[in-house]
Amino acid sequence: MTPRPLARAINAKVGRNEACDCGSGLKFKKCCGRRAAIAAAAASPPLDSAGMLKLLQSGRHAELEAQARERLAALPDSPVLWKFLGAALHAQGRDALEALETAARLSPQDAESHTNLGNLLRARGRLPEAAQCHRRALSVNDNYAAAHNNLGGVLKDSGELAAAAASFRRAIRLEPQFALAHHNLGIVLRALGRPEEAIAAHRRVLALVPDHADAHAQLGSALRDLGRREEAVASYRRALVMQPQHAEALLHQGDTLMALGQNEAAAQHYQRLLVLTPNAATVHGNLGHALRELGQAEAARVAFQRALELQPQSAEMHNNLGNGLFDLGHFDMAAASYRRAIDLNPDSAKAHNNLGSVLRELGHLDAAESSFARALALNPGSADTLTTLAAVQRLQGRGEEAEAKLQLALELAPGAVAPTVARADLAADRGDFVLAEALYREAFAVDSNCVPAWAGIAMIRRMTEVDAPWFAQAEQLAAQPRRPRDEVTLRFAMGKYLDDIREYDRAFASYHRANEVVKTYRPAHDRQQLADTFEFVRQLYDRRWIEAARARMPIRRQPIFVVGLPRSGTSLAEQILASHPDVFGAGELSFWKGAALRVGTESLAAGPSPAVTEPLAVAYEDLIAKLAPEREFVVDKMPANFAHLGMIHAALPAARIIHMRRHPIDNCLSIYFQNFHVAHSYANDLDDLAHYHDEYRRLLEHWLSVLPAEAILEVPYEALVADPEHWSRRMLEFVGLPWDDACLDFHRTERAVRTFSRWQVRQKISAGSVQRWRRYAAHVGPLLRLDRQEAGIARG
């Protein structure tokens, strides 16, 4: 058969590996295709490698691609053209794998072709193949510095850090001015935990390339590893001057600024980074932490919520959201977030610890202690968890156990201030106010930003003008951006100082500011819900219900309940009673609130029966027996038990109830001046306080009408402080105890007092708080009608 003309062969559409259609039986590339390529190459101008390199270096990648493809039509086996084509495609973000593989196959002795292919394979995550390509390049030319550097990069990605460092060092020995190899070596040395050597490597890079933004950023990270945060900030700043959108520098600068307490600047860096990476969950979380430190509780919650939306299965993100909700006073929701974090990561000591903290706020002390115990089992060396566990044991009246935990915490973290503050709180509970103040000052000397320590000083003694330096320091602390709870703590303490020195207008302004800040993070007070709840109680617990549900079984101990509004004198009454040798003061027990929730309104409404109340009586007696195994008389001074008197009397008919009644404006104002955090939603607004007092008074009138006269004694606070012996005798007689002179010296009684009145009850009785409200008459408008009501009651 006569071969086809050459022109026809050149224009043929037969594939290079297909059988040639001339009938020779050979593949097209070995037959007519080969002859056509030889002829075309002979007719083509010489290969202009220098010109193509210039196109590559000048960024004219599309032109380079077109030229390479045109020449490959004539020279399909040219490794140089395949290399240029691969480079052009890669530079345009297109698939260059086939081109680079072909170049390496066609020129097995070209080290550059092998290492180029290795770089592309590394970018695709095909690390073993990439390493093989770089090693092939080095088998051709072991003095090829770039191939050693590239192999080091693959080894680093594979986690073979020591081998990677060796490759980078080999590249540097071959080319001492190889900046990229120095840079890569610095990164690996830092990952190996050798930050000082990493710093030297990055400084070498910057000596060679002063404007290397990433080297400045990596230098900053190595400096931060060594705790040299100010120097790290400077390095990150230089990186961002050169490359404002350097994501790593923005992130780590934000983290370092937070560690330095510069939270506003940190938040700004995170916000800049989120413009570049809007779906970065970690950055949203970090922003939340910075906003939380700035006191922007709701904005922090939003940031944590966004982070969780991006990583819904992250235990860390659920934990963070719990923190945001905790700050806002949404304790039940915070507990749910912490529990979800624990579901996802049962071994998260942090989540168990946080759950314990929120359970403590909810009054679930036993459950809180269990959570803290689990956190300690997971992280036995945690001073923070030991401190929070000690706080629960303190609230449970287990002061010696709490003290032991705090001593251990200080051994584990000698410079920590939280255990020292907690020890000060314990000393104050015991009445050792000199030691308490010394410990508060010790903590503040270690951390001059420790608000609880500085504020604590004002709450354990009467302040005078001599304490002006204390107030000046408090003002400086309050002027700085900080979490709302810390500002609230300071403002209440500053209000007390100003009240103590009789600067009443300024004192009210400080208390008002504190209460307004509390409103920003606590749930809103719902007056209608309160009114409906108290109305339900009045309707349910009538004489018929109480009589039908009355327990028939005797108990071995004599409970004494001291009830009333907070700040009505309940702590004073308990201290007087607990000074008697036969009486144990148990403090504020949350049993009856929990009992009301456990029993539930449905079972109560279904019908009264001793079957409902007798188990409560047994459980309560077990509780007080554990607290005071050797005392018959036990005082439970939870003020809020005034809401449960129907259930209490039905379960414990022999119990005695002392109701402390105080002038309504004095009482409400004292509540307004006290930092209850979020425990009482009505406490931060004078109108809410007036409404709450109305509902409380109506409920007490109901109890006085349905309970037997011998079950409840009303003690006017003003009368008690005016004639303490008379009313102390009446209280003892009412509960069935003989007189004891120790009850008049109650301020000398050595016992732990864990309420806000722990300082006052250790002073001799004074009438200084009677009619106190008149000093603030210009500010208490919403409460004035309560005075008129009180006057009407007195006339009646």
CSV table of N, CA, C and O in Angstrom, one decimal, residues 181-255:
chain,number,residue,atom,x,y,z
A,181,ALA,N,14.2,28.0,53.4
A,181,ALA,CA,14.6,26.9,54.2
A,181,ALA,C,14.8,27.3,55.6
A,181,ALA,O,14.4,26.5,56.6
A,182,HIS,N,15.4,28.4,55.9
A,182,HIS,CA,15.5,28.9,57.3
A,182,HIS,C,14.1,29.1,57.9
A,182,HIS,O,13.9,28.7,59.0
A,183,HIS,N,13.2,29.6,57.1
A,183,HIS,CA,11.8,29.9,57.6
A,183,HIS,C,11.2,28.5,58.0
A,183,HIS,O,10.6,28.4,59.0
A,184,ASN,N,11.3,27.6,57.0
A,184,ASN,CA,10.7,26.3,57.3
A,184,ASN,C,11.3,25.6,58.5
A,184,ASN,O,10.6,24.9,59.3
A,185,LEU,N,12.6,25.7,58.6
A,185,LEU,CA,13.3,25.1,59.8
A,185,LEU,C,12.8,25.8,61.1
A,185,LEU,O,12.5,25.1,62.1
A,186,GLY,N,12.6,27.1,61.1
A,186,GLY,CA,12.0,27.7,62.3
A,186,GLY,C,10.6,27.2,62.7
A,186,GLY,O,10.3,27.0,63.8
A,187,ILE,N,9.8,27.0,61.7
A,187,ILE,CA,8.4,26.4,61.9
A,187,ILE,C,8.5,25.1,62.6
A,187,ILE,O,7.8,24.8,63.6
A,188,VAL,N,9.4,24.2,62.0
A,188,VAL,CA,9.5,22.8,62.6
A,188,VAL,C,10.2,22.9,64.0
A,188,VAL,O,9.7,22.1,64.9
A,189,LEU,N,11.1,23.7,64.2
A,189,LEU,CA,11.8,23.8,65.5
A,189,LEU,C,10.8,24.2,66.6
A,189,LEU,O,10.8,23.7,67.7
A,190,ARG,N,9.9,25.1,66.2
A,190,ARG,CA,8.8,25.5,67.2
A,190,ARG,C,7.9,24.4,67.5
A,190,ARG,O,7.5,24.1,68.6
A,191,ALA,N,7.5,23.6,66.4
A,191,ALA,CA,6.7,22.5,66.6
A,191,ALA,C,7.3,21.4,67.5
A,191,ALA,O,6.7,20.6,68.2
A,192,LEU,N,8.7,21.3,67.4
A,192,LEU,CA,9.4,20.4,68.2
A,192,LEU,C,9.6,20.9,69.7
A,192,LEU,O,10.3,20.2,70.5
A,193,GLY,N,9.1,22.0,70.0
A,193,GLY,CA,9.2,22.6,71.3
A,193,GLY,C,10.5,23.2,71.6
A,193,GLY,O,11.0,23.3,72.7
A,194,ARG,N,11.2,23.8,70.6
A,194,ARG,CA,12.5,24.4,70.7
A,194,ARG,C,12.3,25.9,70.2
A,194,ARG,O,12.9,26.3,69.2
A,195,PRO,N,11.6,26.7,71.0
A,195,PRO,CA,11.2,28.1,70.5
A,195,PRO,C,12.4,29.0,70.4
A,195,PRO,O,12.5,29.8,69.5
A,196,GLU,N,13.5,28.8,71.2
A,196,GLU,CA,14.6,29.7,71.1
A,196,GLU,C,15.4,29.5,69.8
A,196,GLU,O,15.8,30.4,69.2
A,197,GLU,N,15.5,28.2,69.4
A,197,GLU,CA,16.1,27.9,68.1
A,197,GLU,C,15.3,28.4,67.0
A,197,GLU,O,15.8,28.9,66.0
A,198,ALA,N,13.9,28.3,67.2
A,198,ALA,CA,13.0,28.8,66.1
A,198,ALA,C,13.2,30.3,66.0
A,198,ALA,O,13.2,30.8,64.8
A,199,ILE,N,13.3,31.0,67.1
A,199,ILE,CA,13.5,32.5,67.0
A,199,ILE,C,14.8,32.8,66.2
A,199,ILE,O,14.8,33.7,65.3
A,200,ALA,N,15.9,32.1,66.5
A,200,ALA,CA,17.1,32.3,65.7
A,200,ALA,C,16.9,32.1,64.2
A,200,ALA,O,17.4,32.9,63.4
A,201,ALA,N,16.2,31.0,63.9
A,201,ALA,CA,15.9,30.7,62.4
A,201,ALA,C,15.2,31.9,61.8
A,201,ALA,O,15.5,32.3,60.7
A,202,HIS,N,14.1,32.3,62.4
A,202,HIS,CA,13.3,33.4,61.8
A,202,HIS,C,14.0,34.7,61.8
A,202,HIS,O,13.8,35.5,60.8
A,203,ARG,N,14.9,35.0,62.8
A,203,ARG,CA,15.7,36.2,62.7
A,203,ARG,C,16.6,36.1,61.5
A,203,ARG,O,16.9,37.2,60.9
A,204,ARG,N,17.1,34.9,61.2
A,204,ARG,CA,18.0,34.8,60.0
A,204,ARG,C,17.2,35.1,58.8
A,204,ARG,O,17.7,35.7,57.8
A,205,VAL,N,16.0,34.6,58.7
A,205,VAL,CA,15.1,34.9,57.5
A,205,VAL,C,15.0,36.4,57.4
A,205,VAL,O,15.1,36.9,56.3
A,206,LEU,N,14.7,37.1,58.5
A,206,LEU,CA,14.5,38.5,58.4
A,206,LEU,C,15.7,39.3,58.1
A,206,LEU,O,15.6,40.4,57.5
A,207,ALA,N,16.9,38.7,58.4
A,207,ALA,CA,18.1,39.4,58.0
A,207,ALA,C,18.3,39.3,56.5
A,207,ALA,O,18.9,40.2,55.9
A,208,LEU,N,17.8,38.2,55.9
A,208,LEU,CA,17.9,38.0,54.5
A,208,LEU,C,16.8,38.7,53.7
A,208,LEU,O,17.0,39.3,52.7
A,209,VAL,N,15.5,38.7,54.3
A,209,VAL,CA,14.4,39.3,53.7
A,209,VAL,C,13.6,40.1,54.7
A,209,VAL,O,12.7,39.6,55.4
A,210,PRO,N,13.9,41.3,55.0
A,210,PRO,CA,13.4,42.1,56.1
A,210,PRO,C,11.8,42.2,56.0
A,210,PRO,O,11.2,42.4,57.1
A,211,ASP,N,11.3,42.2,54.8
A,211,ASP,CA,9.8,42.4,54.7
A,211,ASP,C,9.1,41.1,54.6
A,211,ASP,O,8.0,41.1,54.0
A,212,HIS,N,9.6,40.0,55.1
A,212,HIS,CA,9.0,38.7,55.0
A,212,HIS,C,7.9,38.7,56.1
A,212,HIS,O,8.1,38.4,57.3
A,213,ALA,N,6.6,38.9,55.7
A,213,ALA,CA,5.5,39.0,56.7
A,213,ALA,C,5.3,37.7,57.5
A,213,ALA,O,5.1,37.8,58.7
A,214,ASP,N,5.4,36.6,56.8
A,214,ASP,CA,5.2,35.3,57.5
A,214,ASP,C,6.3,35.0,58.5
A,214,ASP,O,6.0,34.5,59.6
A,215,ALA,N,7.5,35.5,58.2
A,215,ALA,CA,8.6,35.3,59.2
A,215,ALA,C,8.4,36.1,60.4
A,215,ALA,O,8.6,35.7,61.5
A,216,HIS,N,7.9,37.3,60.2
A,216,HIS,CA,7.5,38.2,61.4
A,216,HIS,C,6.4,37.5,62.2
A,216,HIS,O,6.5,37.5,63.5
A,217,ALA,N,5.4,36.9,61.6
A,217,ALA,CA,4.3,36.3,62.3
A,217,ALA,C,4.8,35.0,63.0
A,217,ALA,O,4.5,34.8,64.2
A,218,GLN,N,5.7,34.2,62.4
A,218,GLN,CA,6.2,33.0,63.0
A,218,GLN,C,7.1,33.4,64.2
A,218,GLN,O,7.2,32.7,65.2
A,219,LEU,N,7.9,34.4,64.0
A,219,LEU,CA,8.7,34.9,65.1
A,219,LEU,C,7.9,35.3,66.3
A,219,LEU,O,8.2,35.0,67.5
A,220,GLY,N,6.8,36.0,66.0
A,220,GLY,CA,5.8,36.4,67.1
A,220,GLY,C,5.3,35.2,67.9
A,220,GLY,O,5.3,35.2,69.1
A,221,SER,N,5.0,34.1,67.1
A,221,SER,CA,4.5,32.9,67.8
A,221,SER,C,5.6,32.2,68.7
A,221,SER,O,5.3,31.7,69.8
A,222,ALA,N,6.8,32.2,68.2
A,222,ALA,CA,7.9,31.6,69.0
A,222,ALA,C,8.1,32.4,70.2
A,222,ALA,O,8.4,31.9,71.3
A,223,LEU,N,8.1,33.8,70.1
A,223,LEU,CA,8.3,34.6,71.3
A,223,LEU,C,7.1,34.4,72.3
A,223,LEU,O,7.3,34.4,73.5
A,224,ARG,N,5.9,34.2,71.8
A,224,ARG,CA,4.8,34.0,72.6
A,224,ARG,C,4.9,32.7,73.4
A,224,ARG,O,4.6,32.6,74.6
A,225,ASP,N,5.5,31.7,72.7
A,225,ASP,CA,5.7,30.4,73.4
A,225,ASP,C,6.6,30.6,74.6
A,225,ASP,O,6.5,29.9,75.6
A,226,LEU,N,7.5,31.6,74.6
A,226,LEU,CA,8.4,31.8,75.7
A,226,LEU,C,7.9,32.8,76.7
A,226,LEU,O,8.6,33.2,77.6
A,227,GLY,N,6.6,33.2,76.5
A,227,GLY,CA,6.0,34.2,77.4
A,227,GLY,C,6.4,35.6,77.1
A,227,GLY,O,6.1,36.5,77.9
A,228,ARG,N,7.1,35.9,76.0
A,228,ARG,CA,7.5,37.2,75.7
A,228,ARG,C,6.5,37.9,74.9
A,228,ARG,O,6.6,38.1,73.7
A,229,ARG,N,5.3,38.2,75.5
A,229,ARG,CA,4.1,38.6,74.8
A,229,ARG,C,4.3,40.0,74.2
A,229,ARG,O,3.8,40.2,73.0
A,230,GLU,N,4.9,40.9,74.9
A,230,GLU,CA,5.0,42.3,74.3
A,230,GLU,C,5.8,42.2,73.0
A,230,GLU,O,5.5,42.9,72.0
A,231,GLU,N,6.9,41.4,73.0
A,231,GLU,CA,7.7,41.3,71.8
A,231,GLU,C,6.9,40.6,70.7
A,231,GLU,O,7.1,40.9,69.5
A,232,ALA,N,6.1,39.6,71.1
A,232,ALA,CA,5.3,38.9,70.1
A,232,ALA,C,4.3,39.9,69.5
A,232,ALA,O,4.1,39.8,68.2
A,233,VAL,N,3.7,40.7,70.3
A,233,VAL,CA,2.8,41.7,69.7
A,233,VAL,C,3.5,42.6,68.7
A,233,VAL,O,2.9,42.9,67.6
A,234,ALA,N,4.7,43.0,69.0
A,234,ALA,CA,5.4,43.8,68.0
A,234,ALA,C,5.7,43.1,66.7
A,234,ALA,O,5.6,43.7,65.7
A,235,SER,N,6.0,41.8,66.8
A,235,SER,CA,6.3,41.0,65.6
A,235,SER,C,5.0,40.9,64.8
A,235,SER,O,5.1,41.0,63.6
A,236,TYR,N,3.9,40.5,65.5
A,236,TYR,CA,2.7,40.4,64.7
A,236,TYR,C,2.3,41.7,64.1
A,236,TYR,O,1.8,41.7,62.9
A,237,ARG,N,2.5,42.8,64.8
A,237,ARG,CA,2.2,44.1,64.2
A,237,ARG,C,3.0,44.4,62.9
A,237,ARG,O,2.4,44.9,62.0
A,238,ARG,N,4.3,44.0,63.0
A,238,ARG,CA,5.1,44.3,61.7
A,238,ARG,C,4.6,43.4,60.6
A,238,ARG,O,4.6,43.8,59.4
A,239,ALA,N,4.2,42.1,60.9
A,239,ALA,CA,3.6,41.3,59.9
A,239,ALA,C,2.4,41.9,59.2
A,239,ALA,O,2.2,41.8,58.0
A,240,LEU,N,1.6,42.5,60.1
A,240,LEU,CA,0.3,43.0,59.6
A,240,LEU,C,0.5,44.3,58.8
A,240,LEU,O,-0.3,44.7,58.0
A,241,VAL,N,1.6,45.1,59.2
A,241,VAL,CA,1.9,46.3,58.4
A,241,VAL,C,2.2,45.9,57.0
A,241,VAL,O,1.8,46.5,56.0
A,242,MET,N,3.0,44.8,56.8
A,242,MET,CA,3.4,44.3,55.5
A,242,MET,C,2.3,43.6,54.8
A,242,MET,O,2.2,43.6,53.6
A,243,GLN,N,1.5,42.9,55.5
A,243,GLN,CA,0.4,42.1,54.9
A,243,GLN,C,-0.8,42.2,55.8
A,243,GLN,O,-1.1,41.3,56.7
A,244,PRO,N,-1.7,43.2,55.6
A,244,PRO,CA,-2.8,43.5,56.5
A,244,PRO,C,-3.8,42.3,56.6
A,244,PRO,O,-4.5,42.2,57.6
A,245,GLN,N,-3.8,41.5,55.6
A,245,GLN,CA,-4.8,40.4,55.6
A,245,GLN,C,-4.1,39.0,56.0
A,245,GLN,O,-4.6,38.0,55.6
A,246,HIS,N,-3.0,39.1,56.7
A,246,HIS,CA,-2.3,37.9,57.1
A,246,HIS,C,-3.2,37.2,58.2
A,246,HIS,O,-3.2,37.6,59.4
A,247,ALA,N,-3.8,36.1,57.8
A,247,ALA,CA,-4.8,35.5,58.7
A,247,ALA,C,-4.2,35.0,60.0
A,247,ALA,O,-4.7,35.2,61.1
A,248,GLU,N,-3.0,34.3,59.9
A,248,GLU,CA,-2.4,33.8,61.1
A,248,GLU,C,-2.0,34.9,62.0
A,248,GLU,O,-2.1,34.7,63.3
A,249,ALA,N,-1.4,35.9,61.5
A,249,ALA,CA,-1.0,37.0,62.3
A,249,ALA,C,-2.2,37.7,63.0
A,249,ALA,O,-2.1,38.0,64.2
A,250,LEU,N,-3.3,37.8,62.3
A,250,LEU,CA,-4.5,38.4,62.9
A,250,LEU,C,-5.0,37.6,64.1
A,250,LEU,O,-5.3,38.1,65.2
A,251,LEU,N,-5.0,36.2,63.9
A,251,LEU,CA,-5.5,35.3,64.9
A,251,LEU,C,-4.6,35.3,66.1
A,251,LEU,O,-5.1,35.5,67.3
A,252,HIS,N,-3.3,35.2,65.9
A,252,HIS,CA,-2.4,35.1,67.1
A,252,HIS,C,-2.2,36.4,67.7
A,252,HIS,O,-1.9,36.5,69.0
A,253,GLN,N,-2.3,37.5,67.0
A,253,GLN,CA,-2.2,38.8,67.6
A,253,GLN,C,-3.4,39.0,68.6
A,253,GLN,O,-3.3,39.5,69.7
A,254,GLY,N,-4.6,38.6,68.1
A,254,GLY,CA,-5.8,38.6,68.9
A,254,GLY,C,-5.6,37.8,70.2
A,254,GLY,O,-5.9,38.3,71.3
A,255,ASP,N,-5.1,36.6,70.1
A,255,ASP,CA,-4.9,35.7,71.2
A,255,ASP,C,-3.9,36.3,72.2
A,255,ASP,O,-4.1,36.3,73.4
